[in-house]
Amino acid sequence: MIEIIQSKHWIEWLINIAKFAFAFVPVLFILLLIPLERRGAGFIQDRQGPNRSYFRLPYFGKIRLFGWVHNASDGLKLFFKENYAPHGVNKLLFLLAPAIPFAVVLIAPAVIPWFAPMVFTFGEEVIRISGQNVNTDVGLLLLFAISALSAYGAVLAGWASKSKYSLLGGLRTTAMIISYEVCLGISIMGILLLAGSFRLDQIIAWQDAHVWGVVAQPVAFFCFLIAMIAETGRAPFDVAEGEPELVAGFHTEYGAMQFGLFYMGEYSHIGINSILVSILFFGGYSIPFVSTSTIQSNVGISLGVLAFVFVFAILAFLHLLYRYSRYLKKSSYANKSAILREYSLYKIVGWAAAALLLAAGVISIMYFKPAYTLIDGQAVYGIGVALGTAFIQILVLLAKAVFFCWVWIWIRWTLPRFRYDHVMNLGWKVILNVAIVNLVITAFIVKLIGD
Amino acid sequence: MKVLAPNGEKLNLMPLNVGPSHGATHGCLRYFCALDGESIVATATEIGYLHRGFEKMAEQGTWQQVIPYTDRLNYCSAMMNNIAYCRAVESAYEIEITERNKVIRVIVNELSRMADHSICVAAAAQDLGSTTGFFYLFDSREMMMVIWEKLTGARLTNSYARIGGLYRDTYHGFEDDVLEVCKQAEKNLKDIHAVFDRNRIFLDRTVGVGKISKERAIDWGWTGPCLRATGVASDLRKDEAYYDYETYDWSVVTGSTGDVYDRLMVRLVEMEESIKIVRQALKRLKPGPIDIVDPRIRVPAHDLTYQDMESLIGRFKSVYEGVRVPKGEFYSGSEVANGELGFTLISDGTGKPWRIKVRPPCLTQFAAFQELVEGSMLADSVATLSSLNIIAGELDR
């Protein structure tokens, strides 16, 4: 035991343990995605979306936070509702089923590389820390294996509910997830051949050295995206919960937080899948034309630029606020003064954050000039640079993932739902074949050109 | 469920009960499916969950008191039913209503038709999984509801027509509101066509689904957009023109194959035709009297009763005893959003109807439902049901 503890430096232990926090990134995605989806749906459908609930602050009055309070209260309501099980259900499976998709998704981030492997000097020692929690050669396979387990949630729920609608929903899910797992696996084989590894960090390294996966494997990207949406069970592939014919599919009989858990499982699944798409086809944490060593040698400037990006985003947000405030002032809404009060808080917070970030950026550019030591001909920096670089890379990865989350929402609120047999046709007769042809062609090219 | 098929084959089927409280059966109706996997081998339909005894209730009051009951027939286009009923009573009297009344009734009819078609296609979009399509179409419908509110005071079950007249004249600014609705509806129609017309998923779900031939549709007694979708150009507004519909410039929309796609698209194109009619009608809307001047038929205006002895008597008589429809049996069918809404009136010459029989348009369409869905998949039955536009209010009466 002592030997295991002593095999690593204490700072290595500390960072490795801190990395466990990444398990909760899917939970963060839930917090982001629920408001994003509901307000996004409102945006697409020419309506407001949920924005009713508020908390009160002195002077500023009702604070709605653009609908976040509403969604938080909806979530809270689900927690306090009665857990109800219909008569005659299989109690154990009925209670267990909603937990599975959510629990599984908490394991999935273990193999995702969040940042490039850190190498830094700490005191006398050189410390290396990998970007993922579980540093294994079967990374991607493990991820697929884990996320495929979430099908059990739907299947067991469908079976245990003792309702025919649920049963049909569960059966549909089983068939669909099995079919689309095949497409999913085959469609990424091309990029795996190019990178020559199942390790996600090596796939990113290959993309960093050559081009993004989406340029090298455009066909695979589209196959993968479709298969991924289908595997998540989201519209237009949500035949499992096809609400008109099957009421709500496998979760017909669920209410309260049990129902909420299915949704949380689905949303965190979207989060994980978005991260996966950005890793496999959009370079993961890497920034085009900027290598990790470039970031490290210019870490002050990089952090400064990051701060400026944030300042720009805040200014854009403030611009919207001011424009809408002007519109409100002219309008005849009864509650316009209350809304303007509320906005004044956002404006204050926005300006303060912009000023602070601007100052931080300037300071970082001017004073953050790291020292380095040469080890094996490579510059190795201290822990500050390593953490700063990791921070930038995590944000880059998350930004890409959030964009794909929006793609998910966008697709859901644009397209009608497939019929069950059409989904199967698309999976087996179109996507699988396209993916196989793509794989064969890629294999030829890789063999001919060599690497 | 072990079943012996008529041809001697032994089948193992799963019975599935869809409705009466089910998301896909808008309103209350039930169809019972025997499923082989996901395909429907046999189905039986059941109606009557929303039966309120409209026809019996109509016999209890006077002829005028039936009008609010008719709102509850097809509650998606309530005023069309009033107008159809009033037209039936007026045809029993063989009277002509005033010119302005005709034009207002045409405008209200066509706006109601647009609202009804909006609901049908929007609900179909929702059933096909596209919530966005639903909201796009509900946009202009909401504006119509605001007009109804200003016109009649109610949003959903609004009654506007009266025997020989209207509840009241239009409000100030009615024309502008209607024009604005037309503009918005055109925009929404453009949006909805952009969402659906070339969408592969939508086409897969609707083309060739729930098909019926011209001959079978006529055999079942179909009318309205569902019949027109099979290619029969039958429209009472043209065939037995009333309210000068023949003088407006519009055309009867027909489909070709009679599947779900055709039924939905016929409705969308009919909305465009309705906009055309409304625009022309607005130009013809000239100031003039609304009610016919006959205290035996139309209750005299309120201010007249204070000055005129005959009006006061007329008012008392028609409120207490009801208007006296001539003795006999009359039938009048009007083209409402779903098809032909027919009223058979039997009068014994008193102020109360002796019998009123309604011919609801969607009853015949729902009767053919099992023929449409047997052999198709469960999801198709939902698409078929929503394309037929079954309104339980008029189905069960």
PDB file of N, CA and C in Angstrom, chain A residues 41 44-47 164-165 167-168 172 235-236 243-247 412-422, chain B residues 14-18 22 24 38 126-132 135-136 196 199 201 204-205 209 377-380 382:
ATOM      1  N   ALA A  41     -35.932  25.490 -28.283  1.00  0.00           N
ATOM      2  CA  ALA A  41     -37.169  25.098 -28.954  1.00  0.00           C
ATOM      3  C   ALA A  41     -38.060  26.314 -29.133  1.00  0.00           C
ATOM      4  N   ILE A  44     -36.744  28.381 -31.994  1.00  0.00           N
ATOM      5  CA  ILE A  44     -37.026  27.821 -33.308  1.00  0.00           C
ATOM      6  C   ILE A  44     -38.514  27.937 -33.630  1.00  0.00           C
ATOM      7  N   GLN A  45     -39.353  27.840 -32.606  1.00  0.00           N
ATOM      8  CA  GLN A  45     -40.792  27.802 -32.854  1.00  0.00           C
ATOM      9  C   GLN A  45     -41.473  29.152 -32.677  1.00  0.00           C
ATOM     10  N   ASP A  46     -40.709  30.240 -32.688  1.00  0.00           N
ATOM     11  CA  ASP A  46     -41.306  31.575 -32.596  1.00  0.00           C
ATOM     12  C   ASP A  46     -42.107  31.769 -31.320  1.00  0.00           C
ATOM     13  N   ARG A  47     -41.596  31.293 -30.211  1.00  0.00           N
ATOM     14  CA  ARG A  47     -42.301  31.554 -28.951  1.00  0.00           C
ATOM     15  C   ARG A  47     -41.261  31.799 -27.869  1.00  0.00           C
ATOM     16  N   LYS A 164     -48.295  -2.412 -22.282  1.00  0.00           N
ATOM     17  CA  LYS A 164     -47.932  -2.814 -23.647  1.00  0.00           C
ATOM     18  C   LYS A 164     -47.219  -1.698 -24.389  1.00  0.00           C
ATOM     19  N   TYR A 165     -47.612  -0.466 -24.099  1.00  0.00           N
ATOM     20  CA  TYR A 165     -46.923   0.658 -24.741  1.00  0.00           C
ATOM     21  C   TYR A 165     -45.456   0.666 -24.348  1.00  0.00           C
ATOM     22  N   LEU A 167     -43.732  -1.838 -23.286  1.00  0.00           N
ATOM     23  CA  LEU A 167     -43.060  -3.010 -23.840  1.00  0.00           C
ATOM     24  C   LEU A 167     -42.657  -2.759 -25.284  1.00  0.00           C
ATOM     25  N   LEU A 168     -43.595  -2.218 -26.070  1.00  0.00           N
ATOM     26  CA  LEU A 168     -43.271  -1.930 -27.468  1.00  0.00           C
ATOM     27  C   LEU A 168     -42.133  -0.923 -27.547  1.00  0.00           C
ATOM     28  N   ARG A 172     -38.528  -1.553 -29.271  1.00  0.00           N
ATOM     29  CA  ARG A 172     -38.004  -0.673 -30.321  1.00  0.00           C
ATOM     30  C   ARG A 172     -36.609  -0.179 -29.953  1.00  0.00           C
ATOM     31  N   ALA A 235     -35.024  12.686 -31.156  1.00  0.00           N
ATOM     32  CA  ALA A 235     -35.693  12.970 -32.421  1.00  0.00           C
ATOM     33  C   ALA A 235     -34.628  13.266 -33.465  1.00  0.00           C
ATOM     34  N   PRO A 236     -34.807  12.902 -34.712  1.00  0.00           N
ATOM     35  CA  PRO A 236     -35.971  12.238 -35.302  1.00  0.00           C
ATOM     36  C   PRO A 236     -35.993  10.713 -35.089  1.00  0.00           C
ATOM     37  N   GLU A 243     -44.223   9.507 -29.168  1.00  0.00           N
ATOM     38  CA  GLU A 243     -45.306   9.890 -28.267  1.00  0.00           C
ATOM     39  C   GLU A 243     -46.706   9.728 -28.839  1.00  0.00           C
ATOM     40  N   PRO A 244     -46.955   9.926 -30.160  1.00  0.00           N
ATOM     41  CA  PRO A 244     -48.343   9.746 -30.554  1.00  0.00           C
ATOM     42  C   PRO A 244     -48.822   8.305 -30.441  1.00  0.00           C
ATOM     43  N   GLU A 245     -48.030   7.349 -30.939  1.00  0.00           N
ATOM     44  CA  GLU A 245     -48.592   6.000 -30.949  1.00  0.00           C
ATOM     45  C   GLU A 245     -48.332   5.252 -29.651  1.00  0.00           C
ATOM     46  N   LEU A 246     -47.162   5.487 -29.033  1.00  0.00           N
ATOM     47  CA  LEU A 246     -46.841   4.712 -27.838  1.00  0.00           C
ATOM     48  C   LEU A 246     -46.958   5.540 -26.564  1.00  0.00           C
ATOM     49  N   VAL A 247     -47.756   6.572 -26.580  1.00  0.00           N
ATOM     50  CA  VAL A 247     -47.919   7.476 -25.442  1.00  0.00           C
ATOM     51  C   VAL A 247     -46.574   8.096 -25.079  1.00  0.00           C
ATOM     52  N   ARG A 412     -33.516  18.123 -33.533  1.00  0.00           N
ATOM     53  CA  ARG A 412     -34.723  17.607 -32.886  1.00  0.00           C
ATOM     54  C   ARG A 412     -35.947  18.457 -33.197  1.00  0.00           C
ATOM     55  N   TRP A 413     -35.754  19.790 -33.195  1.00  0.00           N
ATOM     56  CA  TRP A 413     -36.920  20.647 -33.368  1.00  0.00           C
ATOM     57  C   TRP A 413     -37.169  20.991 -34.816  1.00  0.00           C
ATOM     58  N   THR A 414     -36.406  20.393 -35.725  1.00  0.00           N
ATOM     59  CA  THR A 414     -36.645  20.690 -37.137  1.00  0.00           C
ATOM     60  C   THR A 414     -37.332  19.533 -37.845  1.00  0.00           C
ATOM     61  N   LEU A 415     -36.928  18.315 -37.544  1.00  0.00           N
ATOM     62  CA  LEU A 415     -37.376  17.185 -38.361  1.00  0.00           C
ATOM     63  C   LEU A 415     -38.529  16.448 -37.707  1.00  0.00           C
ATOM     64  N   PRO A 416     -39.425  15.894 -38.531  1.00  0.00           N
ATOM     65  CA  PRO A 416     -40.441  14.991 -37.985  1.00  0.00           C
ATOM     66  C   PRO A 416     -39.813  13.649 -37.614  1.00  0.00           C
ATOM     67  N   ARG A 417     -40.623  12.807 -37.030  1.00  0.00           N
ATOM     68  CA  ARG A 417     -40.102  11.529 -36.537  1.00  0.00           C
ATOM     69  C   ARG A 417     -40.175  10.454 -37.620  1.00  0.00           C
ATOM     70  N   PHE A 418     -39.153   9.588 -37.617  1.00  0.00           N
ATOM     71  CA  PHE A 418     -39.160   8.451 -38.526  1.00  0.00           C
ATOM     72  C   PHE A 418     -40.209   7.444 -38.096  1.00  0.00           C
ATOM     73  N   ARG A 419     -40.598   6.605 -39.046  1.00  0.00           N
ATOM     74  CA  ARG A 419     -41.363   5.448 -38.649  1.00  0.00           C
ATOM     75  C   ARG A 419     -40.356   4.368 -38.285  1.00  0.00           C
ATOM     76  N   TYR A 420     -40.789   3.443 -37.397  1.00  0.00           N
ATOM     77  CA  TYR A 420     -39.865   2.465 -36.845  1.00  0.00           C
ATOM     78  C   TYR A 420     -39.128   1.677 -37.935  1.00  0.00           C
ATOM     79  N   ASP A 421     -39.861   1.188 -38.938  1.00  0.00           N
ATOM     80  CA  ASP A 421     -39.186   0.366 -39.949  1.00  0.00           C
ATOM     81  C   ASP A 421     -38.296   1.210 -40.849  1.00  0.00           C
ATOM     82  N   HIS A 422     -38.626   2.499 -41.006  1.00  0.00           N
ATOM     83  CA  HIS A 422     -37.742   3.357 -41.799  1.00  0.00           C
ATOM     84  C   HIS A 422     -36.408   3.557 -41.092  1.00  0.00           C
TER      85      HIS A 422
ATOM     86  N   MET B  14     -51.094  -9.582 -30.668  1.00  0.00           N
ATOM     87  CA  MET B  14     -51.110  -8.830 -29.413  1.00  0.00           C
ATOM     88  C   MET B  14     -52.234  -7.802 -29.471  1.00  0.00           C
ATOM     89  N   PRO B  15     -53.190  -7.883 -28.564  1.00  0.00           N
ATOM     90  CA  PRO B  15     -54.229  -6.857 -28.565  1.00  0.00           C
ATOM     91  C   PRO B  15     -53.700  -5.567 -27.966  1.00  0.00           C
ATOM     92  N   LEU B  16     -54.001  -4.462 -28.574  1.00  0.00           N
ATOM     93  CA  LEU B  16     -53.562  -3.172 -28.033  1.00  0.00           C
ATOM     94  C   LEU B  16     -54.719  -2.198 -28.147  1.00  0.00           C
ATOM     95  N   ASN B  17     -54.981  -1.551 -27.035  1.00  0.00           N
ATOM     96  CA  ASN B  17     -56.121  -0.669 -26.947  1.00  0.00           C
ATOM     97  C   ASN B  17     -55.639   0.766 -27.075  1.00  0.00           C
ATOM     98  N   VAL B  18     -55.968   1.429 -28.161  1.00  0.00           N
ATOM     99  CA  VAL B  18     -55.549   2.825 -28.325  1.00  0.00           C
ATOM    100  C   VAL B  18     -56.742   3.715 -28.009  1.00  0.00           C
ATOM    101  N   HIS B  22     -55.790   8.835 -25.006  1.00  0.00           N
ATOM    102  CA  HIS B  22     -54.501   8.526 -25.618  1.00  0.00           C
ATOM    103  C   HIS B  22     -54.105   9.733 -26.441  1.00  0.00           C
ATOM    104  N   ALA B  24     -52.850  10.181 -29.226  1.00  0.00           N
ATOM    105  CA  ALA B  24     -53.101  10.230 -30.659  1.00  0.00           C
ATOM    106  C   ALA B  24     -54.573  10.371 -30.993  1.00  0.00           C
ATOM    107  N   GLU B  38     -45.515  -5.030 -35.228  1.00  0.00           N
ATOM    108  CA  GLU B  38     -45.996  -3.649 -35.181  1.00  0.00           C
ATOM    109  C   GLU B  38     -47.065  -3.413 -36.223  1.00  0.00           C
ATOM    110  N   GLN B 126     -47.716  17.355 -35.282  1.00  0.00           N
ATOM    111  CA  GLN B 126     -47.343  16.937 -33.930  1.00  0.00           C
ATOM    112  C   GLN B 126     -47.300  15.407 -33.841  1.00  0.00           C
ATOM    113  N   ASP B 127     -48.287  14.770 -34.470  1.00  0.00           N
ATOM    114  CA  ASP B 127     -48.330  13.313 -34.426  1.00  0.00           C
ATOM    115  C   ASP B 127     -47.197  12.695 -35.224  1.00  0.00           C
ATOM    116  N   LEU B 128     -46.728  13.414 -36.241  1.00  0.00           N
ATOM    117  CA  LEU B 128     -45.597  12.899 -37.004  1.00  0.00           C
ATOM    118  C   LEU B 128     -44.286  13.283 -36.334  1.00  0.00           C
ATOM    119  N   GLY B 129     -44.350  13.929 -35.174  1.00  0.00           N
ATOM    120  CA  GLY B 129     -43.153  14.202 -34.399  1.00  0.00           C
ATOM    121  C   GLY B 129     -42.555  15.564 -34.632  1.00  0.00           C
ATOM    122  N   SER B 130     -43.249  16.438 -35.371  1.00  0.00           N
ATOM    123  CA  SER B 130     -42.668  17.753 -35.616  1.00  0.00           C
ATOM    124  C   SER B 130     -43.437  18.805 -34.828  1.00  0.00           C
ATOM    125  N   THR B 131     -42.965  19.094 -33.629  1.00  0.00           N
ATOM    126  CA  THR B 131     -43.635  20.096 -32.806  1.00  0.00           C
ATOM    127  C   THR B 131     -43.529  21.472 -33.436  1.00  0.00           C
ATOM    128  N   THR B 132     -42.442  21.683 -34.199  1.00  0.00           N
ATOM    129  CA  THR B 132     -42.246  22.999 -34.789  1.00  0.00           C
ATOM    130  C   THR B 132     -43.343  23.318 -35.794  1.00  0.00           C
ATOM    131  N   PHE B 135     -46.401  24.583 -34.038  1.00  0.00           N
ATOM    132  CA  PHE B 135     -46.397  25.972 -33.576  1.00  0.00           C
ATOM    133  C   PHE B 135     -46.461  26.950 -34.737  1.00  0.00           C
ATOM    134  N   TYR B 136     -45.846  26.593 -35.858  1.00  0.00           N
ATOM    135  CA  TYR B 136     -45.906  27.488 -37.014  1.00  0.00           C
ATOM    136  C   TYR B 136     -47.352  27.736 -37.417  1.00  0.00           C
ATOM    137  N   PHE B 196     -42.058  20.970 -44.618  1.00  0.00           N
ATOM    138  CA  PHE B 196     -42.541  19.635 -44.939  1.00  0.00           C
ATOM    139  C   PHE B 196     -42.382  19.204 -46.389  1.00  0.00           C
ATOM    140  N   ASN B 199     -39.333  17.220 -47.292  1.00  0.00           N
ATOM    141  CA  ASN B 199     -38.692  16.510 -46.187  1.00  0.00           C
ATOM    142  C   ASN B 199     -38.871  15.020 -46.376  1.00  0.00           C
ATOM    143  N   ILE B 201     -38.346  12.486 -44.472  1.00  0.00           N
ATOM    144  CA  ILE B 201     -38.999  11.745 -43.392  1.00  0.00           C
ATOM    145  C   ILE B 201     -40.500  11.929 -43.486  1.00  0.00           C
ATOM    146  N   ASP B 204     -41.864   9.965 -46.410  1.00  0.00           N
ATOM    147  CA  ASP B 204     -41.904   8.534 -46.099  1.00  0.00           C
ATOM    148  C   ASP B 204     -43.074   8.193 -45.192  1.00  0.00           C
ATOM    149  N   ARG B 205     -43.350   9.116 -44.271  1.00  0.00           N
ATOM    150  CA  ARG B 205     -44.421   8.824 -43.323  1.00  0.00           C
ATOM    151  C   ARG B 205     -45.810   8.966 -43.935  1.00  0.00           C
ATOM    152  N   VAL B 209     -49.623   6.174 -47.533  1.00  0.00           N
ATOM    153  CA  VAL B 209     -50.120   5.662 -46.257  1.00  0.00           C
ATOM    154  C   VAL B 209     -51.607   5.991 -46.147  1.00  0.00           C
ATOM    155  N   MET B 377     -48.772  -0.127 -40.414  1.00  0.00           N
ATOM    156  CA  MET B 377     -48.121  -0.204 -39.102  1.00  0.00           C
ATOM    157  C   MET B 377     -48.837   0.681 -38.090  1.00  0.00           C
ATOM    158  N   LEU B 378     -48.481   0.471 -36.827  1.00  0.00           N
ATOM    159  CA  LEU B 378     -49.150   1.204 -35.749  1.00  0.00           C
ATOM    160  C   LEU B 378     -48.952   2.711 -35.915  1.00  0.00           C
ATOM    161  N   ALA B 379     -47.716   3.092 -36.288  1.00  0.00           N
ATOM    162  CA  ALA B 379     -47.440   4.521 -36.440  1.00  0.00           C
ATOM    163  C   ALA B 379     -48.264   5.113 -37.577  1.00  0.00           C
ATOM    164  N   ASP B 380     -48.538   4.303 -38.612  1.00  0.00           N
ATOM    165  CA  ASP B 380     -49.350   4.799 -39.730  1.00  0.00           C
ATOM    166  C   ASP B 380     -50.773   5.090 -39.303  1.00  0.00           C
ATOM    167  N   VAL B 382     -51.770   6.305 -36.610  1.00  0.00           N
ATOM    168  CA  VAL B 382     -51.822   7.629 -35.984  1.00  0.00           C
ATOM    169  C   VAL B 382     -51.820   8.720 -37.051  1.00  0.00           C
TER     170      VAL B 382
END
